[in-house]
Coordinates of C-alpha atoms in Angstrom, one line a residue:
M1 CA 122.2 118.4 114.3
A2 CA 124.1 115.5 116.0
S3 CA 123.8 112.5 118.2
L4 CA 125.6 112.4 121.6
D5 CA 128.5 110.4 120.1
R6 CA 129.1 113.2 117.6
L7 CA 129.8 115.8 120.2
P8 CA 133.6 115.6 119.7
M9 CA 133.0 116.3 116.0
L10 CA 130.8 119.3 116.9
E11 CA 133.6 120.5 119.1
S12 CA 136.1 120.1 116.2
Q13 CA 133.8 122.1 114.0
C14 CA 133.7 124.8 116.7
R15 CA 137.4 125.1 117.0
G16 CA 139.0 127.9 115.0
Y17 CA 135.6 129.3 113.8
E18 CA 134.7 132.5 115.7
G19 CA 131.1 132.8 114.5
P20 CA 127.9 131.5 116.1
I21 CA 126.8 127.8 115.8
S22 CA 123.4 126.5 116.8
A23 CA 123.2 122.7 117.2
A24 CA 120.3 120.3 118.0
I25 CA 121.4 117.2 119.9
Y26 CA 119.3 114.0 119.6
L27 CA 118.6 111.6 122.5
P28 CA 116.4 108.6 121.7
L29 CA 114.5 107.2 124.7
L30 CA 113.3 103.6 124.3
T31 CA 110.3 102.8 126.3
E32 CA 108.1 99.7 126.9
R33 CA 105.1 99.3 124.6
N34 CA 102.0 99.6 126.9
E35 CA 98.8 99.8 124.9
G36 CA 98.2 96.4 123.5
G37 CA 101.5 96.5 121.6
S38 CA 103.5 93.4 121.0
G39 CA 106.5 94.8 122.9
N40 CA 108.9 93.8 120.2
G41 CA 109.6 97.5 119.3
G42 CA 109.2 97.4 115.5
D43 CA 106.1 96.1 113.7
D44 CA 103.4 98.4 114.8
A45 CA 105.3 101.6 114.3
R46 CA 106.5 100.6 110.8
M47 CA 102.9 99.7 109.8
G48 CA 101.9 103.1 110.9
V49 CA 104.4 104.7 108.6
E50 CA 102.9 103.0 105.6
D51 CA 99.4 103.9 106.7
N52 CA 99.7 107.6 107.5
G53 CA 102.5 108.6 105.2
A54 CA 104.3 110.4 107.9
L55 CA 106.8 109.5 110.6
S56 CA 104.9 111.4 113.2
N57 CA 107.3 110.5 116.0
S58 CA 109.5 113.4 114.8
W59 CA 106.7 115.7 116.0
R60 CA 107.1 114.5 119.5
L61 CA 110.6 115.9 120.1
Q62 CA 110.8 117.3 123.6
Q63 CA 113.4 120.0 124.3
L64 CA 115.3 119.1 127.5
G65 CA 117.5 122.2 127.7
S66 CA 119.5 124.8 125.9
Y67 CA 123.1 125.5 126.6
P68 CA 124.6 127.9 127.4
H69 CA 121.5 130.0 127.2
D70 CA 117.8 129.1 127.1
I71 CA 116.3 130.4 123.9
G72 CA 114.1 133.4 124.6
Y73 CA 114.1 136.5 126.8
G74 CA 113.5 137.0 130.5
D75 CA 111.5 134.2 132.0
E76 CA 109.9 133.1 128.8
K77 CA 111.6 130.0 127.5
P78 CA 109.9 128.7 124.3
S79 CA 109.9 124.9 123.8
L80 CA 109.2 122.8 120.8
T81 CA 106.2 121.3 122.7
A82 CA 102.6 122.6 122.4
G83 CA 101.8 124.1 125.8
A84 CA 103.6 124.4 129.1
A85 CA 101.3 121.8 130.7
I86 CA 102.1 119.2 128.1
A87 CA 105.8 120.0 128.4
A88 CA 105.8 119.6 132.1
T89 CA 104.0 116.3 131.9
L90 CA 106.4 115.0 129.3
D91 CA 109.4 116.2 131.4
E92 CA 108.0 114.4 134.4
L93 CA 107.3 111.2 132.5
M94 CA 110.6 111.1 130.8
L95 CA 112.5 111.8 134.0
K96 CA 110.6 109.0 135.8
E97 CA 111.4 106.5 133.0
H98 CA 114.7 107.7 131.8
G99 CA 116.1 109.9 134.5
D100 CA 119.7 108.5 134.5
K101 CA 120.0 108.7 130.7
I102 CA 118.7 112.2 130.5
R103 CA 120.9 113.4 133.3
S104 CA 123.9 111.8 131.7
A105 CA 123.1 113.4 128.4
R106 CA 122.6 116.8 130.0
E107 CA 126.0 116.5 131.7
M108 CA 127.7 115.7 128.4
V109 CA 126.1 118.6 126.6
Q110 CA 126.8 121.0 129.5
A111 CA 130.4 119.8 129.7
L112 CA 130.9 120.7 126.0
S113 CA 129.3 124.1 126.5
S114 CA 131.4 124.9 129.6
R115 CA 134.6 123.7 127.8
V116 CA 133.9 125.9 124.8
E117 CA 133.0 128.9 127.0
A118 CA 136.2 128.5 129.1
L119 CA 138.4 128.4 126.0
R120 CA 136.7 131.4 124.5
F121 CA 137.2 133.3 127.8
N122 CA 140.9 132.4 127.6
G123 CA 141.2 133.8 124.1
V124 CA 141.2 130.5 122.2
P125 CA 139.4 130.9 118.8
M126 CA 136.2 129.1 119.3
C127 CA 132.6 129.4 118.1
E128 CA 129.8 131.0 120.0
L129 CA 127.9 127.7 120.7
T130 CA 124.2 127.3 121.4
L131 CA 123.3 123.7 122.2
M132 CA 119.8 122.3 122.5
L133 CA 119.1 118.8 123.7
F134 CA 116.0 117.1 122.3
A135 CA 114.6 113.7 123.4
E136 CA 112.2 111.4 121.6
R137 CA 110.3 108.7 123.4
T138 CA 109.5 105.7 121.3
A139 CA 108.8 102.0 121.8
D140 CA 110.3 101.2 118.4
S141 CA 114.0 100.4 118.4
Q142 CA 114.2 100.9 114.7
I143 CA 112.7 104.4 114.9
A144 CA 115.2 105.2 117.6
A145 CA 118.0 104.2 115.3
I146 CA 116.8 106.4 112.4
M147 CA 117.5 110.0 113.6
P148 CA 114.8 112.5 112.8
T149 CA 117.4 114.5 110.9
N150 CA 115.1 117.0 109.2
A151 CA 113.2 117.8 112.4
L152 CA 116.5 118.4 114.2
R153 CA 117.8 120.6 111.4
N154 CA 114.6 122.8 111.7
A155 CA 115.0 122.9 115.5
A156 CA 118.6 124.0 115.2
G157 CA 117.5 126.7 112.8
V158 CA 115.0 128.2 115.2
A159 CA 117.9 129.5 117.4
V160 CA 119.7 131.2 114.5
R161 CA 119.6 135.0 114.9
T162 CA 121.9 136.1 112.1
A163 CA 120.5 137.1 108.7
L164 CA 122.5 134.3 107.0
A165 CA 122.6 130.7 107.9
A166 CA 125.0 127.9 106.8
M167 CA 123.2 124.6 107.0
L168 CA 126.0 122.1 108.0
D169 CA 126.0 118.8 109.7
A170 CA 128.2 118.2 112.8
D171 CA 130.5 115.9 110.9
L172 CA 131.6 118.7 108.5
G173 CA 134.5 121.0 109.1
V174 CA 134.9 124.3 107.4
S175 CA 138.1 125.6 105.9
S176 CA 140.2 128.1 107.9
S177 CA 139.6 130.6 105.1
F178 CA 135.9 130.6 106.1
N179 CA 136.8 132.1 109.4
S180 CA 138.8 134.8 107.7
M181 CA 136.1 135.6 105.1
I182 CA 133.4 136.1 107.7
K183 CA 135.4 139.0 109.0
N184 CA 135.6 140.5 105.5
A185 CA 132.9 143.1 105.2
S186 CA 133.0 143.1 101.4
W187 CA 132.5 139.3 101.3
I188 CA 129.6 139.4 103.7
E189 CA 128.0 142.2 101.6
Y190 CA 128.4 140.0 98.6
L191 CA 126.7 137.1 100.3
M192 CA 123.9 139.4 101.5
E193 CA 123.3 140.6 98.0
E194 CA 123.2 137.1 96.5
T195 CA 121.0 135.6 99.1
H196 CA 118.5 138.4 99.2
A197 CA 118.4 138.9 95.4
S198 CA 115.4 138.1 93.3
P199 CA 115.6 135.2 92.8
P200 CA 117.8 134.4 95.8
A201 CA 120.9 132.2 95.9
L202 CA 122.2 129.4 97.9
C203 CA 125.9 130.1 98.1
V204 CA 127.5 126.7 98.0
L205 CA 130.6 125.5 99.8
P206 CA 132.2 122.6 97.8
A207 CA 132.5 119.5 99.8
Y208 CA 135.3 117.0 100.0
E209 CA 136.3 114.0 102.2
A210 CA 139.5 112.1 103.0
N211 CA 139.9 109.1 100.7
P212 CA 137.6 106.5 102.3
Q213 CA 140.4 103.8 101.8
L214 CA 142.6 105.6 104.3
D215 CA 142.8 104.3 107.9
D216 CA 141.1 106.5 110.5
V217 CA 144.3 108.0 111.9
T218 CA 145.6 109.0 108.5
A219 CA 142.1 110.2 107.3
N220 CA 141.8 112.5 110.4
R221 CA 145.3 113.9 109.8
I222 CA 144.5 114.6 106.1
S223 CA 141.2 116.2 107.1
D224 CA 143.0 118.6 109.4
L225 CA 145.5 119.5 106.7
A226 CA 142.8 120.0 104.1
L227 CA 140.8 122.3 106.4
A228 CA 143.8 124.3 107.8
G229 CA 145.6 124.7 104.5
S230 CA 145.2 126.9 101.5
K231 CA 143.1 126.2 98.4
L232 CA 146.3 125.2 96.6
D233 CA 147.0 122.7 99.4
L234 CA 143.6 121.2 99.0
I235 CA 144.0 121.0 95.2
A236 CA 147.3 119.1 95.7
L237 CA 145.6 116.6 98.0
W238 CA 142.8 116.1 95.5
A239 CA 145.2 115.7 92.6
N240 CA 146.9 112.8 94.3
A241 CA 143.6 111.3 95.4
T242 CA 144.3 111.8 99.1
V243 CA 141.0 113.6 99.3
K244 CA 138.0 113.1 97.0
V245 CA 134.8 114.9 96.2
F246 CA 132.4 114.0 99.0
H247 CA 130.4 110.8 98.4
V248 CA 131.5 110.6 94.8
D249 CA 131.7 106.8 94.9
G250 CA 128.2 106.5 96.3
C251 CA 126.3 109.2 94.5
R252 CA 128.1 110.9 91.6
S253 CA 125.1 113.2 90.8
C254 CA 124.8 114.5 94.4
H255 CA 127.7 117.0 94.0
R256 CA 128.6 116.8 90.3
P257 CA 126.8 120.1 89.4
I258 CA 129.5 122.0 91.4
N259 CA 132.1 121.2 88.7
H260 CA 135.1 120.8 91.1
V261 CA 137.5 121.0 88.2
L262 CA 136.3 124.5 87.3
W263 CA 136.3 125.4 91.0
T264 CA 140.1 124.6 91.2
R265 CA 140.7 127.0 88.4
T266 CA 138.7 130.0 89.3
Q267 CA 138.9 132.8 91.9
V268 CA 135.4 134.2 91.3
P269 CA 132.0 132.9 92.1
Y270 CA 130.1 131.1 89.4
E271 CA 126.5 129.9 89.0
V272 CA 125.5 126.3 88.2
D273 CA 122.2 124.8 87.1
F274 CA 120.1 122.7 89.4
H275 CA 120.0 118.9 88.7
R276 CA 117.9 116.2 90.4
N277 CA 119.6 114.7 93.4
F278 CA 121.9 117.7 93.9
E279 CA 122.5 118.1 97.6
P280 CA 125.2 120.8 98.3
W281 CA 125.8 122.5 101.6
G282 CA 125.6 126.3 101.5
I283 CA 124.7 129.6 102.9
L284 CA 121.2 131.2 102.5
S285 CA 118.9 133.8 104.0
R286 CA 117.2 132.1 107.0
F287 CA 114.1 134.1 106.2
Q288 CA 113.8 132.6 102.7
D289 CA 114.5 129.0 103.8
P290 CA 111.2 126.9 103.5
G291 CA 112.5 124.4 106.0
Y292 CA 113.2 120.7 105.9
D293 CA 110.3 118.3 105.4
E294 CA 110.1 116.4 108.7
R295 CA 108.6 113.3 107.2
F296 CA 112.1 112.5 106.1
R297 CA 114.1 110.8 108.8
G298 CA 117.5 109.2 108.5
W299 CA 119.9 109.6 105.6
A300 CA 117.9 109.0 102.4
F301 CA 116.7 112.0 100.4
D302 CA 116.7 114.2 103.5
K303 CA 118.9 117.0 102.1
I304 CA 117.9 116.3 98.5
Q305 CA 114.3 117.1 99.4
H306 CA 115.4 120.5 100.9
V307 CA 117.5 121.5 97.9
E308 CA 114.7 120.5 95.5
S309 CA 112.3 122.7 97.6
L310 CA 114.8 125.6 97.3
A311 CA 115.0 125.2 93.5
N312 CA 111.4 124.6 92.8
L313 CA 109.5 126.5 95.5
G314 CA 111.9 129.4 95.9
D315 CA 113.4 129.5 92.4
F316 CA 116.8 129.6 94.1
R317 CA 120.0 130.0 92.1
F318 CA 123.1 128.0 93.1
V319 CA 126.3 130.1 93.3
I320 CA 129.5 128.3 94.0
L321 CA 131.9 130.1 96.3
P322 CA 135.6 129.9 95.1
D323 CA 137.4 130.7 98.4
V324 CA 135.8 128.4 101.0
W325 CA 135.1 124.7 101.3
T326 CA 133.9 122.1 103.7
L327 CA 135.2 118.6 104.4
H328 CA 133.4 115.6 105.8
R329 CA 135.3 114.1 108.7
P330 CA 135.6 110.4 109.0
H331 CA 133.5 108.5 111.5
P332 CA 131.7 105.2 111.9
K333 CA 128.6 105.0 109.8
V334 CA 125.2 104.8 111.4
A335 CA 123.4 101.5 110.9
I336 CA 120.9 102.7 108.3
A337 CA 123.7 104.4 106.3
T338 CA 125.7 101.2 106.1
L339 CA 122.8 99.6 104.3
H340 CA 121.8 102.6 102.1
R341 CA 125.4 103.3 100.9
Q342 CA 128.1 101.2 99.4
V343 CA 130.2 100.0 102.3
S344 CA 132.3 97.0 103.2
E345 CA 130.9 93.9 104.7
K346 CA 133.0 94.6 107.8
E347 CA 131.1 97.9 108.3
K348 CA 127.8 96.1 107.9
N349 CA 128.5 93.6 110.6
G350 CA 127.2 94.0 114.2
G351 CA 125.8 97.1 115.8
T352 CA 122.2 98.0 115.1
V353 CA 122.3 96.9 111.5
N354 CA 120.4 93.8 112.4
L355 CA 117.4 95.9 113.5
F356 CA 116.9 96.9 109.9
L357 CA 117.3 93.4 108.5
K358 CA 114.3 92.1 110.6
V359 CA 111.5 90.9 108.4
I360 CA 108.1 92.4 109.3
Q361 CA 104.6 92.3 107.8
L362 CA 102.6 95.5 107.1
K363 CA 98.9 95.8 107.7
D364 CA 98.3 95.4 103.9
G365 CA 100.0 92.0 104.0
R366 CA 103.3 93.1 102.4
T367 CA 106.4 91.6 104.0
G368 CA 110.0 92.6 103.8
T369 CA 112.9 93.9 106.0
V370 CA 112.5 97.1 108.0
Y371 CA 115.1 98.6 105.7
K372 CA 113.1 97.7 102.6
H373 CA 110.0 99.3 104.0
Y374 CA 112.0 102.4 105.1
M375 CA 113.4 102.9 101.6
S376 CA 109.9 102.3 100.1
Y377 CA 108.5 105.0 102.4
V378 CA 111.1 107.6 101.7
G379 CA 111.0 106.7 98.0
S380 CA 107.3 107.3 97.9
L381 CA 107.7 110.6 99.7
I382 CA 110.3 112.0 97.3
R383 CA 108.2 110.8 94.3
R384 CA 105.1 112.6 95.6
E385 CA 107.1 115.7 96.3
R386 CA 108.6 115.7 92.8
S387 CA 105.2 115.0 91.2
M388 CA 103.6 118.0 93.0
L389 CA 106.5 120.3 92.3
S390 CA 106.4 119.4 88.6
V391 CA 102.9 120.7 88.2
G392 CA 103.8 124.0 89.8
G393 CA 102.2 123.9 93.2
G394 CA 100.5 122.0 96.0
Y395 CA 103.7 121.0 97.8
Q396 CA 105.0 122.5 101.0
P397 CA 107.6 120.9 103.4
Q398 CA 105.8 119.4 106.3
L399 CA 106.9 121.3 109.5
N400 CA 105.7 120.5 113.0
P401 CA 103.2 123.0 114.4
Q402 CA 105.4 123.7 117.5
L403 CA 108.2 124.9 115.2
V404 CA 105.8 127.1 113.3
Y405 CA 104.4 128.6 116.5
C406 CA 107.9 129.3 117.9
K407 CA 108.9 131.2 114.8
S408 CA 105.7 133.2 115.1
V409 CA 106.5 134.4 118.6
L410 CA 110.3 134.5 118.9
P411 CA 111.4 138.1 118.5
W412 CA 114.3 137.4 116.2
W413 CA 112.0 135.8 113.8
N414 CA 109.7 138.8 113.7
V415 CA 112.0 141.4 112.3
L416 CA 112.5 142.6 108.8
P417 CA 115.3 140.7 107.1
N418 CA 117.0 143.9 105.9
T419 CA 117.1 145.3 109.5
Q420 CA 119.4 142.6 110.8
S421 CA 123.1 142.7 110.8

């Protein structure tokens, strides 16, 4: 999943990787409040979050197009909207209110698709890219600035047709060794065995990033070196602190279970125990993925929730792959992340950060900044999930009904896992 400003990063991810990539692109559409609302784009929606315990806006994502191919066969083009009549009405309404913005977004997405296809046609190693553009109408400027990350991850997953799926964000690059390994029949056979075993495994790609203290030009150059080079090259960059374990300064527990020191010394896969707040990226069987809980928006507990579901609902094992890795590419942080993570005051200034510093009052009388209420909301969600998982049942990730319906009718979701290549 990605926003429009991350399309260049998605293109970078696509370069050099000759496998399929499915991506959901997010387009927020701010509209005027028209049913007795205050028009200030914030208070009512945030109060609704506290009342109903779900960010229901993520259920109103409208698919605006798929590039280069519409998902489906023949004239049937499934959409993440309940019913063709509703889809047509929403399309008409959005085009009337936001036609220029939608057309501009479509042109950007189509341009990327056409560029990738042209390069592939001319023999340049590029991914097989499926792009889907999703819009969300909202009168709440804060909601528009908090991407429905988990809903978009689920949407991107719908288009996956291979037996295995690597759940990666657009700002991640994969090592050049990954492209080599996917052509290795023995390696793929090993992944199939691990991911379809009982219990199944999430095969983890260790994550790194260029040292956040580097300037952007240097960080991008180092990122390219770390991805294109060998494992020994990466180890050397890590040894001199040019690259670091991803987000190690902000959340040491998020990737600590991987044991990166052990990873540098081994050439064989190894298994690690699950720990709370573990949030690795990895490869799994798409048929065994419970999906991402769509009540989580933004960048707080969104992936952690998914990994905890794998560990507790699916009894997943976590197998660390020794020969491939991923690296987070540098980019400006989104507004909500600048508040959630430890960043400089310079990064916190300007932009949409001020949207989250606005003080609002909830229906129950509590006051605080939008950011405070957002963190209270996601905190209560993860606590409820953990409480339900601890007693051995009752919790399932919340998926939108359109997603569930699409999976029930799309032909590639209605085959036996062991019949797919």
